[in-house]
mmCIF file of C-alpha atoms in Angstrom:
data_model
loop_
_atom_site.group_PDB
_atom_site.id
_atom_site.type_symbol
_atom_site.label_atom_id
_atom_site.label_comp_id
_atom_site.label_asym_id
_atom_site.label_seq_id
_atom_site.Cartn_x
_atom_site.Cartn_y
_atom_site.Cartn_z
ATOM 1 C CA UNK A 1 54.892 44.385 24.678
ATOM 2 C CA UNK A 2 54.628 47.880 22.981
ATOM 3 C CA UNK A 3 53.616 46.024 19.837
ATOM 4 C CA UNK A 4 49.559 45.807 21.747
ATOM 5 C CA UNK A 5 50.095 49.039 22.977
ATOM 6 C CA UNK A 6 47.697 51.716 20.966
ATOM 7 C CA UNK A 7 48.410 54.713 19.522
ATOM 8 C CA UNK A 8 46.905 56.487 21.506
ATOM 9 C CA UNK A 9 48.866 55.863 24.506
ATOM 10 C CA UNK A 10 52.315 57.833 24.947
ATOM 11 C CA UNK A 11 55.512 57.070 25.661
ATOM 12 C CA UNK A 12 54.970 57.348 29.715
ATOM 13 C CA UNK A 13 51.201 56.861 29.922
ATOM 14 C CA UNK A 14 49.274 54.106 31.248
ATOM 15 C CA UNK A 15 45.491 52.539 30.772
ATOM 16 C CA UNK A 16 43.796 52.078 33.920
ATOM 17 C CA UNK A 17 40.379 50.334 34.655
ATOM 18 C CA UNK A 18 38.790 52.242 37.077
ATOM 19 C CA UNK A 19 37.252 50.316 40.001
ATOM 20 C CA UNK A 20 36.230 53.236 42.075
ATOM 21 C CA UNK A 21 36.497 57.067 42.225
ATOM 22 C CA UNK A 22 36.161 60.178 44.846
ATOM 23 C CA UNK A 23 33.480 62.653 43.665
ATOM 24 C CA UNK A 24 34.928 65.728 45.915
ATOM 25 C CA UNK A 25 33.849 69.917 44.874
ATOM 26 C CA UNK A 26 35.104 71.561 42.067
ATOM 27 C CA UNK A 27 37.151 74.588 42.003
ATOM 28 C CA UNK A 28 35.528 76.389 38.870
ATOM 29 C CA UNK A 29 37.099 79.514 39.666
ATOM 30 C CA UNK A 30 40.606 77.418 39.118
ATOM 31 C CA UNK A 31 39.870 76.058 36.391
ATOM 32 C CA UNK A 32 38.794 79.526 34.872
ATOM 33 C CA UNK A 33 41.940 80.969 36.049
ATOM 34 C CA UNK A 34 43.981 78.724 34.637
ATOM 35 C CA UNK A 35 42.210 79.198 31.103
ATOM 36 C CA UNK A 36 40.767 76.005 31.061
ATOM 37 C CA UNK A 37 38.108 76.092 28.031
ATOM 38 C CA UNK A 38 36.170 73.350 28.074
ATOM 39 C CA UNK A 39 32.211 72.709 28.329
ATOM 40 C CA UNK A 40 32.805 70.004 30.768
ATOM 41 C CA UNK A 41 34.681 70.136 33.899
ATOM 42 C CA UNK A 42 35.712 65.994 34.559
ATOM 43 C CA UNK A 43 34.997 65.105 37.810
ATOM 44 C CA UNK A 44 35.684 61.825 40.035
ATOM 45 C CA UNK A 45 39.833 62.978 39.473
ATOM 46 C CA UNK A 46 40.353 60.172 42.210
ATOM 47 C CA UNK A 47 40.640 56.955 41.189
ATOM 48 C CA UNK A 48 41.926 53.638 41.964
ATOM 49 C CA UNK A 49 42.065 51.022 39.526
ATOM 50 C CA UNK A 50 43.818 48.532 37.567
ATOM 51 C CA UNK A 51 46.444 48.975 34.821
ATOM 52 C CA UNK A 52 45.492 47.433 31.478
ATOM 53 C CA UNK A 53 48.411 48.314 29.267
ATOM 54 C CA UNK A 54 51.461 50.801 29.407
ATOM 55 C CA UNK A 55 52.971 53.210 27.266
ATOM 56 C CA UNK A 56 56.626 51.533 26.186
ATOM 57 C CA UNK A 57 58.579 53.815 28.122
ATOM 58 C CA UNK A 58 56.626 52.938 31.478
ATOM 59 C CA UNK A 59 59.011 51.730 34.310
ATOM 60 C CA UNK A 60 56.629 51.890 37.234
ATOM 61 C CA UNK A 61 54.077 49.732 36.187
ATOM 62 C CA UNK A 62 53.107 46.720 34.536
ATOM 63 C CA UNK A 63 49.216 44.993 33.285
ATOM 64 C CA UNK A 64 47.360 44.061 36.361
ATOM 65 C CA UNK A 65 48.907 46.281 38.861
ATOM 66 C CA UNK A 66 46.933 48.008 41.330
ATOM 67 C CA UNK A 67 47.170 51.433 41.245
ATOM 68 C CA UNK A 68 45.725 54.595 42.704
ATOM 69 C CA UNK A 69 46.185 58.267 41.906
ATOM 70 C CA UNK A 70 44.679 61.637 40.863
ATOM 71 C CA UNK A 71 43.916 62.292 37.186
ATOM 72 C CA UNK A 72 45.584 65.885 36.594
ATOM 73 C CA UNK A 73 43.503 69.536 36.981
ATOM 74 C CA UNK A 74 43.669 69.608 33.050
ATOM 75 C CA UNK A 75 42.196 66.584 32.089
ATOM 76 C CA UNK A 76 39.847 65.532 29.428
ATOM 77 C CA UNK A 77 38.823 62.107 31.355
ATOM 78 C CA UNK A 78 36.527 61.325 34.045
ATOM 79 C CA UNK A 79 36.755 58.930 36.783
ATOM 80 C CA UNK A 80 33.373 57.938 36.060
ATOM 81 C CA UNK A 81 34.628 56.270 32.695
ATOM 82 C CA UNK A 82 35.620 52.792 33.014
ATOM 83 C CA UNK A 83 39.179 53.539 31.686
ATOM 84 C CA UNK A 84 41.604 56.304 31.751
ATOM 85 C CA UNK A 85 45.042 57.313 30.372
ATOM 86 C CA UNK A 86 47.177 59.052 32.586
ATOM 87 C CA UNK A 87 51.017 59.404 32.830
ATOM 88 C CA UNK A 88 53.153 57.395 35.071
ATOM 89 C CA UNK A 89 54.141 59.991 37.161
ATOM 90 C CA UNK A 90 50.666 60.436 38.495
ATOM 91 C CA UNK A 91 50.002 57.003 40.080
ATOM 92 C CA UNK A 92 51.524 54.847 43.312
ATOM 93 C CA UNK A 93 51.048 51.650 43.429
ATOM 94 C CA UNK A 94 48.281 49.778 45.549
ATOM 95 C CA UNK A 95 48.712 47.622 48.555
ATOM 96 C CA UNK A 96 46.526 44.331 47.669
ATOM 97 C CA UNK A 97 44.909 44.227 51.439
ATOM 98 C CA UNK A 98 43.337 48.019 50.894
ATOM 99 C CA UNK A 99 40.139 48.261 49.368
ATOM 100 C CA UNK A 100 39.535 50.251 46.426
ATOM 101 C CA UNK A 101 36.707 53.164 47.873
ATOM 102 C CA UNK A 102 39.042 53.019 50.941
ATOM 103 C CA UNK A 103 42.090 54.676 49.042
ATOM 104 C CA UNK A 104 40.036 56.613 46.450
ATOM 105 C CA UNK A 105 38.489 58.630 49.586
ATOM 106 C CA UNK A 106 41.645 59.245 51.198
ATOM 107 C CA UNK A 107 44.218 60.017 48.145
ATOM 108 C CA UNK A 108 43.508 64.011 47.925
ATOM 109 C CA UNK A 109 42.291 64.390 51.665
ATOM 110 C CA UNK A 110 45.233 62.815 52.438
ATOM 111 C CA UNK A 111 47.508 64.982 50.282
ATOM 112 C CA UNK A 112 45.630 67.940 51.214
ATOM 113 C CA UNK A 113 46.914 67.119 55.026
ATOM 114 C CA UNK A 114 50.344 66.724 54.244
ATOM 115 C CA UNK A 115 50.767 69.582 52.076
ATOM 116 C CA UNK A 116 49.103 71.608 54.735
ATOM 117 C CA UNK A 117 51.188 70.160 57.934
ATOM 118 C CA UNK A 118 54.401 69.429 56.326
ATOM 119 C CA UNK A 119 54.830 71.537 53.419
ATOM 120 C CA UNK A 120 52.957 74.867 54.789
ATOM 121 C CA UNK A 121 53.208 74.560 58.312
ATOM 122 C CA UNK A 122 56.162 72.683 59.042
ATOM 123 C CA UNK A 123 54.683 70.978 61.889
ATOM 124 C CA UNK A 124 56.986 68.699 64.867
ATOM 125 C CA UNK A 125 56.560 66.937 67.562
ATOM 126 C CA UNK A 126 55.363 69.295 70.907
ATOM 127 C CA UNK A 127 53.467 71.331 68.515
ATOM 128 C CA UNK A 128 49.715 72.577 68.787
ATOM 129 C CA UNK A 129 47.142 72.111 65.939
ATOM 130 C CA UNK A 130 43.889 73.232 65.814
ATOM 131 C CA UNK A 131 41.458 71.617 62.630
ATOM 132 C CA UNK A 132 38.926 73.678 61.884
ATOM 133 C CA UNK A 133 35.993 71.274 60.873
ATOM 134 C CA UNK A 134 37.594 68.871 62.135
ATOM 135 C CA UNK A 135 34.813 65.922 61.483
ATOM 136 C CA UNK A 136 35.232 66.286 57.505
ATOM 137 C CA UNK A 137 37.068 63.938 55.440
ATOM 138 C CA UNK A 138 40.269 66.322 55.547
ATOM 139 C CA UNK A 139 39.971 66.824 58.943
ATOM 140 C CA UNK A 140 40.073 63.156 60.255
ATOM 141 C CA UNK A 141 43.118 62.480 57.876
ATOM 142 C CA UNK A 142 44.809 65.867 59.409
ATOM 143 C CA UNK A 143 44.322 64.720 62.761
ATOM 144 C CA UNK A 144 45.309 61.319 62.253
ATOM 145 C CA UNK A 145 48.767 62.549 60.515
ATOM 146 C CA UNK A 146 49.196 65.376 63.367
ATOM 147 C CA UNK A 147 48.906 62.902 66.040
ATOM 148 C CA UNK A 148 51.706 60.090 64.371
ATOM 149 C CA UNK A 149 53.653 63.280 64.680
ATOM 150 C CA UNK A 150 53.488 63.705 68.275
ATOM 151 C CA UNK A 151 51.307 66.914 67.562
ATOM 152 C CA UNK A 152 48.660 67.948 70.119
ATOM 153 C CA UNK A 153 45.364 68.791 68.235
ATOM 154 C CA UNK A 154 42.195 70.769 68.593
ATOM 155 C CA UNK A 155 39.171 70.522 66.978
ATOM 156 C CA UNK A 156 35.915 72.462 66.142
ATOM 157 C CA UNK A 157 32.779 70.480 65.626
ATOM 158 C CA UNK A 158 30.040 72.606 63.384
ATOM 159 C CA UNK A 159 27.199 70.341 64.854
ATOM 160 C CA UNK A 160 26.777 68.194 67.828
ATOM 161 C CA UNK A 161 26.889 65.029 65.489
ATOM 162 C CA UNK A 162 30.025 65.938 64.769
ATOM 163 C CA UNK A 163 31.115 66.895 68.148
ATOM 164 C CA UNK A 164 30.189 63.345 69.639
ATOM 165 C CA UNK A 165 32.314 61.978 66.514
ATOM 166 C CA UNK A 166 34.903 63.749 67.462
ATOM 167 C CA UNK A 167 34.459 62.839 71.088
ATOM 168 C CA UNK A 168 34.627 59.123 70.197
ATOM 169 C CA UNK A 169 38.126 59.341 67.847
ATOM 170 C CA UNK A 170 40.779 57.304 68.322
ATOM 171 C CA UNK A 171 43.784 58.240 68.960
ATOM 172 C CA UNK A 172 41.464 61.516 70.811
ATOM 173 C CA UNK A 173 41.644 64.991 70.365
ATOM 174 C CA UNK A 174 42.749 66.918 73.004
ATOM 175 C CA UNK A 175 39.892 69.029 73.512
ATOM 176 C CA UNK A 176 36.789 69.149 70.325
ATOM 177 C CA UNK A 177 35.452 72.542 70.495
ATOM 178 C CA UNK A 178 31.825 72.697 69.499
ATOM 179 C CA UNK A 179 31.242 76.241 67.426
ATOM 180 C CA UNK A 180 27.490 75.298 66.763
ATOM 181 C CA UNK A 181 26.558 76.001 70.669
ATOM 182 C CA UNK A 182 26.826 79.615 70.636
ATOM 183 C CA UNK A 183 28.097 79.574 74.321
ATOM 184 C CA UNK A 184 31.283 78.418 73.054
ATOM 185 C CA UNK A 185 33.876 80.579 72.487
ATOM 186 C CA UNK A 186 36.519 79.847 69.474
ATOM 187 C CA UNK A 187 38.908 81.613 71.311
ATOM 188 C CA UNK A 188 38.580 81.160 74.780
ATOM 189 C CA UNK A 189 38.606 77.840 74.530
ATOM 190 C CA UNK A 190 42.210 77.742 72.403
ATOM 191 C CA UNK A 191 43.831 79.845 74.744
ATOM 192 C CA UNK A 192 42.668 78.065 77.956
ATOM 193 C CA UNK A 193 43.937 74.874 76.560
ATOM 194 C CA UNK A 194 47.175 76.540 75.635
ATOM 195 C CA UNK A 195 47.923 78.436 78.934
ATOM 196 C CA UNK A 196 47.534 81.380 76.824
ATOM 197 C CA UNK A 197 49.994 80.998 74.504
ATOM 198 C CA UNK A 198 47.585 80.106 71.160
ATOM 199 C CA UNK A 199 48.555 77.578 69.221
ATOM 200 C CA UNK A 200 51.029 76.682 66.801
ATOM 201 C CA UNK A 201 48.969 76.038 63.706
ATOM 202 C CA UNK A 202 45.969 76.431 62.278
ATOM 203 C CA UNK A 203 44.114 75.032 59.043
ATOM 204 C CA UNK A 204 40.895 76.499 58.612
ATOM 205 C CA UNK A 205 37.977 75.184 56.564
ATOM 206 C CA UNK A 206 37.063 78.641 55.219
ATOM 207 C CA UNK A 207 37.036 82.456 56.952
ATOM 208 C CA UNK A 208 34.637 84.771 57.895
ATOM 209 C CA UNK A 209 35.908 88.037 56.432
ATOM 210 C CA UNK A 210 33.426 90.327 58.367
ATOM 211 C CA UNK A 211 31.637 89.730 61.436
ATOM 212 C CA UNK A 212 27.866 89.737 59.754
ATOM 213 C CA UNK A 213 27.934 87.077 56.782
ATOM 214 C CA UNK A 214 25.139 84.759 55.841
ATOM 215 C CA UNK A 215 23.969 82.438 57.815
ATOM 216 C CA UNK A 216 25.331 79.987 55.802
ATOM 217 C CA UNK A 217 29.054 80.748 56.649
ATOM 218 C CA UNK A 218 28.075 81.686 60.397
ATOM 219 C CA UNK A 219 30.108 78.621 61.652
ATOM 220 C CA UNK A 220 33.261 79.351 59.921
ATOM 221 C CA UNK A 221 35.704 81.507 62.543
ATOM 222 C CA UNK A 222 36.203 85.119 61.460
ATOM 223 C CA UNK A 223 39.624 86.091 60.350
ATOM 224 C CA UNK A 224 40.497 88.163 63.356
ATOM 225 C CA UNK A 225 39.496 85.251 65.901
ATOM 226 C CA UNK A 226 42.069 83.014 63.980
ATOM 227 C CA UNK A 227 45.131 85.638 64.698
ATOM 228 C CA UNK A 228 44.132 85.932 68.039
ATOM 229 C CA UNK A 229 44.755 82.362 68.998
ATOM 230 C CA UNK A 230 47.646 82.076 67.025
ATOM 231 C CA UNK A 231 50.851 81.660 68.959
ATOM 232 C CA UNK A 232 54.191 83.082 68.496
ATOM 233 C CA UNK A 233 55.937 81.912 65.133
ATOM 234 C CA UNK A 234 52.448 79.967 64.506
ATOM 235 C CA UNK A 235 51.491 79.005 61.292
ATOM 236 C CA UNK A 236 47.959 79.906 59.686
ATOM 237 C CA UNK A 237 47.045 77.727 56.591
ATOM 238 C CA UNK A 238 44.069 78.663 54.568
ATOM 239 C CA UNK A 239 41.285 76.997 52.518
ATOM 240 C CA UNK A 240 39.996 81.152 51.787
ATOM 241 C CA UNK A 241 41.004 81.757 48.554
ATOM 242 C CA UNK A 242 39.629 85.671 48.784
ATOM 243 C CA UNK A 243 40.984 86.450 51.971
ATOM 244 C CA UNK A 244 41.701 90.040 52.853
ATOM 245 C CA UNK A 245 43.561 91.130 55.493
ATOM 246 C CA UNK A 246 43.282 94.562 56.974
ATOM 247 C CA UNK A 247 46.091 96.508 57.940
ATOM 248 C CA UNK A 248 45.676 95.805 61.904
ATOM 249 C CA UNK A 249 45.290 92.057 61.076
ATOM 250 C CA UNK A 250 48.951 92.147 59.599
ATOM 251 C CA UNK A 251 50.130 94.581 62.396
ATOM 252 C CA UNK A 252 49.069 91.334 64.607
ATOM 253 C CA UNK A 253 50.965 88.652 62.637
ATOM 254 C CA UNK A 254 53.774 90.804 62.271
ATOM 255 C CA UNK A 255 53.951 91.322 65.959
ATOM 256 C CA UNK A 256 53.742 87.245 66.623
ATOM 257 C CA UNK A 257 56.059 86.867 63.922
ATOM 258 C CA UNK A 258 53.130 84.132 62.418
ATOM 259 C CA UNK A 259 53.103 83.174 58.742
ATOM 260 C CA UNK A 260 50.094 82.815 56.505
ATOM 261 C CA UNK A 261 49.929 80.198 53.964
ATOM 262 C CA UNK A 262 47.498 79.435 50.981
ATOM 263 C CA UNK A 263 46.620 75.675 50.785
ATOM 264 C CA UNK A 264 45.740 74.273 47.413
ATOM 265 C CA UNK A 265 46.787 71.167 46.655
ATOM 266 C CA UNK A 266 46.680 70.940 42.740
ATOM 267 C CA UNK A 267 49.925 72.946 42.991
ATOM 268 C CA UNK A 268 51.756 69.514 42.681
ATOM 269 C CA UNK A 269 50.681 68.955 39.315
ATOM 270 C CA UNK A 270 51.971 72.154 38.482
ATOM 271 C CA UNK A 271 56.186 71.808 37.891
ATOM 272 C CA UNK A 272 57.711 68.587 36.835
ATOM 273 C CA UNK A 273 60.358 69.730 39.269
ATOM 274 C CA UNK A 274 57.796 68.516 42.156
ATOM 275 C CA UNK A 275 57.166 65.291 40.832
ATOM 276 C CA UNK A 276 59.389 63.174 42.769
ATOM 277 C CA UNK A 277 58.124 65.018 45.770
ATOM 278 C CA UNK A 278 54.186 64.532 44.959
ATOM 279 C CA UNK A 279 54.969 60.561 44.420
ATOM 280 C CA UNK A 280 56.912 60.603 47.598
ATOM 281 C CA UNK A 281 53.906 61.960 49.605
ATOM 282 C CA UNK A 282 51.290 59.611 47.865
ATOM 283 C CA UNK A 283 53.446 56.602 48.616
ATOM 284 C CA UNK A 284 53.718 57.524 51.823
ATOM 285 C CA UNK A 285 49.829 58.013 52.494
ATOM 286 C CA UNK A 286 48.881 54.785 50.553
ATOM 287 C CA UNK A 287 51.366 53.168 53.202
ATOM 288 C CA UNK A 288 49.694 54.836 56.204
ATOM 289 C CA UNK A 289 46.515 53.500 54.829
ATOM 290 C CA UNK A 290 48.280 49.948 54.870
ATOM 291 C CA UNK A 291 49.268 50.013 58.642
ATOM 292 C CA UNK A 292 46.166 52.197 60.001
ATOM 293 C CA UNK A 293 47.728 55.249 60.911
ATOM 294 C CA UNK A 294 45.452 57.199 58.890
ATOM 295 C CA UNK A 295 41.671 55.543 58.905
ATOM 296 C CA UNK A 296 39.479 57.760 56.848
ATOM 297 C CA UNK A 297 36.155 57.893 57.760
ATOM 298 C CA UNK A 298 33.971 56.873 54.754
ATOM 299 C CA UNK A 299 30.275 56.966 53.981
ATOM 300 C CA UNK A 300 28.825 54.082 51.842
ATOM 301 C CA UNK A 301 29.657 54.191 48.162
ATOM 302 C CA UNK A 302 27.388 54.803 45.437
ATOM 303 C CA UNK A 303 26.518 52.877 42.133
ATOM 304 C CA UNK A 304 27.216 54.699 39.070
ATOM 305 C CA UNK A 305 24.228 55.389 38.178
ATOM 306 C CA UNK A 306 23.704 57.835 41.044
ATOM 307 C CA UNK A 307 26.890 59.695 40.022
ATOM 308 C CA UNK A 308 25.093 62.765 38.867
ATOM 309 C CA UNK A 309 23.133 63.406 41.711
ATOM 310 C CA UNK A 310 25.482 62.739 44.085
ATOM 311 C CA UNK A 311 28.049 64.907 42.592
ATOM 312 C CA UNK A 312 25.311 67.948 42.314
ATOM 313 C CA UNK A 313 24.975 67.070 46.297
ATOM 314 C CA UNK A 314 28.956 67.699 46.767
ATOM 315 C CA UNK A 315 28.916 70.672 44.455
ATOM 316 C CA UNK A 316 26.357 72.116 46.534
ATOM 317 C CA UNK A 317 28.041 71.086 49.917
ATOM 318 C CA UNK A 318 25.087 69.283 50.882
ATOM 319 C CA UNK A 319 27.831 66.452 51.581
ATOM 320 C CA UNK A 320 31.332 66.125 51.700
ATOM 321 C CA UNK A 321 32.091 63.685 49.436
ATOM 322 C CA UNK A 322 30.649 60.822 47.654
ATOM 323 C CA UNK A 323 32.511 57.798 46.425
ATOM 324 C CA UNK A 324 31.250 55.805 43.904
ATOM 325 C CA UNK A 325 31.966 52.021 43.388
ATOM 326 C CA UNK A 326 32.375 50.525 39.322
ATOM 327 C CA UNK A 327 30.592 47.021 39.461
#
């Protein structure tokens, strides 16, 4: 066996033939941070695929498997290519009956929503969740894994296409909350649904730091709105990397004895120590994906050759995401 392996391929790594990818936003500040120099940022760091050869100390895999994972934040490769090397520890196994843009849209949403409910926020049965955006590709998944966890959840629609999808979900959300009608009150409506006691977590999709921001962030809740409806002991979890909270705004969390928690999901890749836990929570979603408790809601892939328009689209949030399909 190792004898056809190439050179090129280590110890632990394995070729994959990409059959589809995720094109999702990039965090260019992150990759700044992190001293990242490179003139190109891969993108497409979703894929599904299947495994061509294997490095000869591989144990999880073997040629033909099925495979799905996340390419790591520091990268070379692109999910656009039609194969990639990546190590062992980064891929799960594929069930046969899912189809391949089916798991490469809901891999990283659906980490995303388990490092935010479980990891962050700690979240049990009788609890209260409120998804901010609820209608985006995160947002379904976090519902969907909230609600197999006996969790009551809220919603915010930003438009009222997105408030009649949310309407029209199955298993339903307890009450969608549509933040485009300006009659609608963010917090009013939490607190009425809650007896006034606020909820028990929140995962926003972005903050307003200050009441007057450009109209393009007018929909997201301002930071003070989001401790108001928090409960006691609730748990905030944040997409706002620059968040800033004012003195009186931790006076308030300190009083409710809430926690605030940064979400950002390439953390996993981050410590070996976490591996076992990372490949324990992809399993685990590619196996929800198998039985329909999580059902993401996809648009219609796109060939390759519309890759680089449709990823400029995503950069500039003019869509979620795109997937796009290898023929």
């Amino acid at each position: 066996m190792s004898q056809n392996v190439p050179s090129a391929l280590g110890s632990n790594q394995v070729k994959v033939q990409v059959k589809a990818c995720a094109l999702s936003p990039l965090d260019l500040k992150l990759h700044e941070d992190l001293k990242f120099q490179k003139d190109l940022v891969p993108v497409g760091r979703e894929i599904v695929g299947i495994v061509l050869q294997v490095g000869p100390k591989v144990t999880f895999f073997q040629p033909d498997d099925e495979v799905v994972g996340i390419l790591p934040l520091d990268t070379a490769m692109s999910g656009l290519c039609d194969t990639v090397i990546i190590n062992e520890n980064h891929l799960v196994q594929k069930p046969e009956k899912l189809r391949w843009v089916e798991v490469a849209g809901a891999i990283r949403d659906g980490l995303r929503a388990y490092t935010a409910l479980h990891t962050l926020a700690r979240m049990a049965s009788g609890h209260t969740l409120l998804v901010l955006d609820g209608a985006s590709p995160f947002g379904v998944l976090a519902i969907q894994l909230a609600h197999s966890h006996g969790v009551k959840v809220l919603a915010s629609a930003l438009s009222s296409e997105d408030h009649k999808f949310l309407e029209q979900l199955r298993p339903s959300v307890a009450r969608v909350i549509g933040v485009w009608d300006a009659k609608v009150d963010l917090v009013d409506s939490c607190l009425e649904e809650t007896g006034g006691l606020g909820v028990d977590i929140v995962i926003d999709s972005g903050v307003r730091l200050h009441e007057e921001e450009p109209e393009a962030r007018c929909l997201l809740p301002y930071k003070h709105d989001i401790i108001t409806l928090l409960g006691v002991g609730g748990h905030w979890v944040t997409t706002e990397q620059n968040l800033q909270l004012d003195p009186p705004d931790s006076r308030s969390l300190f009083l409710k004895a809430a926690s605030l928690s940064f979400l950002n999901e390439e953390v996993w890749g981050a410590s070996s120590a976490r591996q076992g836990r990372y490949l324990h929570i992809m399993k685990d979603i590619v196996e929800k994906l198998s039985t329909g408790t999580l059902r993401p809601q996809l648009e219609d892939p796109v060939p390759l050759y519309d890759a680089t328009v449709s990823m400029e689209m995503v950069q500039k949030n003019q869509v979620r995401k795109r997937l796009v399909i290898q023929l």
